[in-house]
Amino acid sequence: MSIADGVVSPREFPTNRGGLCQKGWTSAELLTSPARLTTPLVRRDGDLRPAGWDEALDVVAAKLRALRAEHGPDSVGVFGGGGLTNEKSYLLGKFARVALGTSQIDYNGRFCMSSAAAAGLRAFGLDRGLPFPVADLGRADAALLVGGNPAETMPPFVQHLRGARLVVVDPRRTATAELATLHLQPAPGTDLALALGLLHTVVADGHLDEEYLAERTTGFDEAWRIAATWWPERVERVTGVPVADQRAAVRLLAEAENAVVLTGRGTEQHAGGTDTVSAWINLALSLGLPGRRYSGYGCLTGQGNGQGGREHGQKADQLPGYRKIDDPAAREHVKGVWGVDDLPGPGRSAYELLDALGQPGGPRALLVFGSNVVVSAPHSRHVADRLAALDLLVVADLVLSETAAVADVVLPVTQWAEESGTMTNLEGRVLLRQRAVAPPEGVRGDLDVLQGLATRLGQPAERFPTEPEVVFEELRRASAGGPADYSGVTYRRLRDGEALHWPVVAGGPAGRGTPRVFLDRFAHPDGLARFVPVEHRGPAEPPDAEYPLQATTGRVLQHYQSGAQTRLVAELNAAEPEAYVEVHPDTATRAGLAHGDRAAVVSRRGRTLARVRCVPSMRVDVVFLPFHYAGEGRANLLTNPALDPTSRMPEFKVCAVRLETV
Amino acid sequence: MRNVVVVGYGMAGARLADEVRRRDPGGERVALTVLGDEPHPAYNRVLLSSVVAGSLTPDAVRLHAPDWAAKHHVDLRLGGAVTKVDRTRRVVHVDDTEVPYDALVLATGSRPWVPPTPGLLDGNGALAPGVVAFRSLDDCARIVAEASPGTPVAVLGGGLLGLEAARGLAGRGCLVTVVHPVGHLMERQLDAGAGRVLARTLQGLGIEFRLGTPASRYAPGEGLELADGTHVPADLVVVSAGVRAETALAEQAGLDVDRGVLVDDALRTSDPRVHALGDCAQHVGTVSGLVQPAWEQAAVLADRLTGVAPAARYAGTTVVTRLKARDVDLAALGDAHVEVDSPDAEVLCFQDPARGRYAKLVLRDDRVTGAIVLGAPDAAAAIVQLYDRGLPAPTDRLALLLGRALPAGAAEASPADLPASAVVCRCNTVSKGQLVTAWRAGATSLSAIADATRASTGCGGCRDAVCGIVDWLAASQPQSA
């Protein structure tokens, strides 16, 4: 989209095909919102008070120096965001490891796509959300969409699926499920059993693509031995999905000439999320889809720069170019680009980092960029307690988010139309977003903030450039030779409108980009995709007599993430002004509640207040809460921080609760 | 290190070994020996009906890979017969060798019961030519070898497994007749009404039935003679008349045995060093013969044997019977043998034999305590969820009983019937009222109304609805003279 005179207009582009939803149309309002921060704030005598930039940065740097001197570099932590540009993500990772020397950096993408990323790496040797251009979806005759609700989360995307017969897997009858040819409605936390059952049916109904299995994959036998124990009737009993519908879903995919399997957060945000995505990938492999033109597996990006944000080093275990931080060759390369002798190793994952704040051995200061963890992290009361235990909390944001409100220092930074930078979209295509308007007086870019802090910590200024294109030039070198190789991408090529999907290797055969990464081979050394044997485990917190219902969380169309920005837009807030809980009418009645009442939803970890919405299509044992609201309406007061052993993803999507009157 | 010996490498024994190794992957707590009498690795008995139906190959139903035992530190010995258990010396005799144990687990399973019909057994007590039990992978191989299209086959037994075999054989083109001595099919799980509808459904798939009359004689090459004097031609007779727990070894060892080897909640027999699970065990009066109890028992026993949860207890299994037969959707659970006018239960019943549907629901205190659901797949799935999870049933009982069989809601409302507050474009929260206002202000085309309200500019899914409203407004406008 573009902006002129404060008015947003959509642009014809492959991702949105000229469409915008209400969030896009109203996004200009945030540029001039009276809630914008235009001066740094420093807490004095308990209150956040306006301060000059030098004063604020001096306060931060002095405290960081003192903590590092007394407690070592890991006493400072950094928390980034998947909405940051590639340049910011890159420089934030470099800042943490070089200027702070800390291993303690992670970001909210850990709460977003980490399970899909881990499963993609296991299966294909490479994680690119869609390993094919998004426009390829328009050629699919059938699509299986698991735990995604694009009709609310990114409505224009739905246009790509118009031509396909659509199977939607979701415990709720969402707006997306309403569009489906077939809606499979498993109990929350049972997706893995369903995926195993569909693989079983692929084999039993004669749809296994044995030629593809032999040529392009390895490990089917072991995966099958587990899927063999998940015959359709057993799957029905665990998931609630009728046998007939399991068969119909498989038939629909198998009989399509081109078919895709897509996953979203609903199936990924579980303590078994990585294994669950592996099970969906196994299903796609059994049908011979990945690596075939107009077919395949992909995951739908959650945040603005969800893909690029996880490639350039703000993740605890990664270095730029999607390199592994514990790979000696990767470390040598990055040390060379950065001109340093040493680098810290891997640090704590996002929730573990938050959980360790102020604890013995944990960070005593935290710098937050582009994230609102008080609302968006699981078990949010505990997270708020941990933040309160810090010696120093610094938040860079454009508005006074709930996390900024409890910070010691708040730094006002630029937003989308006020700065240039690249983003990498769900299809791995690098996009240049150019500055369109000047930021308000008093507001600085995140890159300026990083340089300001780095120089105060004794770093040479040229090591932390503030010009996005200069940062990008360095990112190109740092990523060169890595899986996400951007060495051939330049601002000039992007300005000229080239469609560059990574890897884009300067001077190499992939110099024009790689729209379809797996056509010839997968990224494992042998070129084969791996079936990963996975077993169903069920939710980490099953319902019981005290907490008989299961709560699941998600988005509404009008809001984004923690809602810190969208709740400030009058038109959006008018449409969805407050926290609500969707409940089956009978479940509401049994709890003594009626449509429109205020209710308390209670888990072992907390209590959320929400307006009751009676929805007859809900399962009687499931409630749904959107996660965009603050204060007592935070859905994450309830959620379970049980972590996936591989991706360290918390179990956002299912926990045991009960309903109470208030 | 505890020396655990498992007698039996079927579904229960194999699962126990898996569960033990899941808790003790390196074999540091438990040394595991598994003794199997069949020469081949364990297989999934539940899937044998799929093998008969031809949808899975025998290879696809193996439970373990050939290198499983070596990879998981299991001493697996196949093809040897356990002849004796010496509880005093704590050894098991396998052929000529002795295997010592600290804890012994009997997972000996069950054997098919052959009705005392003259001719089914030969002079040596073996099955006569043309007669096959439906129990093992070898049995399946024999059945499949004989079951060419057009072959007349008689299935003895109209229970769950007999019907699954019959369905599979009919799918192969065999001429199948099910002979069942009781008046209706699956009488343990179904009432007479459901049994009749099921028979009718299966007849539609090419299966014939002789109900309420036992077979009185079998002659190879001729088939079965029934007690009512009629004749059933059969080149092959598949016996599926039930199973009996395999308890010979336990009896010989002097353990307490009733219909199965008696076990307590810790799955201990009358000798605390000897355990039993699966089809051979009898727990609180129940000899199950189903896989799910065996798997749940294996988890409990593994908890105890590895010391992960030494106080783990097996509290019984909620059984749901689900017929695995293509194009037949049948679930039965709990106690459904309750009359509709029973004073102490709420009972709903719906019969639609012409469309193969039968649904009966028994509720007590708002909870499902029994159900039979035939031909309503989504209702079956929903009712099983309520039953398993102990959830109160929705007040709309009819919708629950019939699922999608219930007629869908009213046809789509015309633009005139929509309230002004109805949201037409979800992506931009545009109501019908806003569209009408914009139209009256002069935005009378789709593109003009889209510019004015942003309706249809998101996913585009409401374009038809917006057009409909524009057309309706145009049509309802008074014609100018």
mmCIF file of N, CA, C and O in Angstrom, chain B residues 12 53 77 193 296 392 476:
data_model
loop_
_atom_site.group_PDB
_atom_site.id
_atom_site.type_symbol
_atom_site.label_atom_id
_atom_site.label_comp_id
_atom_site.label_asym_id
_atom_site.label_seq_id
_atom_site.Cartn_x
_atom_site.Cartn_y
_atom_site.Cartn_z
ATOM 1 N N ALA B 12 -0.186 -56.641 23.334
ATOM 2 C CA ALA B 12 0.025 -56.229 24.726
ATOM 3 C C ALA B 12 1.504 -56.311 25.093
ATOM 4 O O ALA B 12 2.067 -55.370 25.661
ATOM 5 N N ALA B 53 -9.452 -56.828 3.986
ATOM 6 C CA ALA B 53 -10.122 -55.978 3.003
ATOM 7 C C ALA B 53 -9.182 -55.569 1.873
ATOM 8 O O ALA B 53 -9.622 -55.056 0.857
ATOM 9 N N ARG B 77 13.172 -63.156 21.831
ATOM 10 C CA ARG B 77 13.344 -64.544 21.368
ATOM 11 C C ARG B 77 12.039 -65.021 20.752
ATOM 12 O O ARG B 77 11.016 -65.099 21.431
ATOM 13 N N GLY B 193 -33.436 -53.326 17.314
ATOM 14 C CA GLY B 193 -33.711 -52.344 16.257
ATOM 15 C C GLY B 193 -32.445 -51.949 15.513
ATOM 16 O O GLY B 193 -32.405 -51.926 14.279
ATOM 17 N N GLU B 296 -3.657 -49.359 27.874
ATOM 18 C CA GLU B 296 -3.690 -48.605 29.138
ATOM 19 C C GLU B 296 -3.015 -49.412 30.248
ATOM 20 O O GLU B 296 -2.299 -48.870 31.097
ATOM 21 N N PRO B 392 -21.612 -32.709 30.191
ATOM 22 C CA PRO B 392 -23.070 -32.644 30.092
ATOM 23 C C PRO B 392 -23.488 -32.497 28.630
ATOM 24 O O PRO B 392 -22.829 -31.807 27.857
ATOM 25 N N SER B 476 -36.006 -1.583 -5.530
ATOM 26 C CA SER B 476 -37.043 -1.114 -4.611
ATOM 27 C C SER B 476 -37.266 0.402 -4.725
ATOM 28 O O SER B 476 -38.126 0.954 -4.075
#
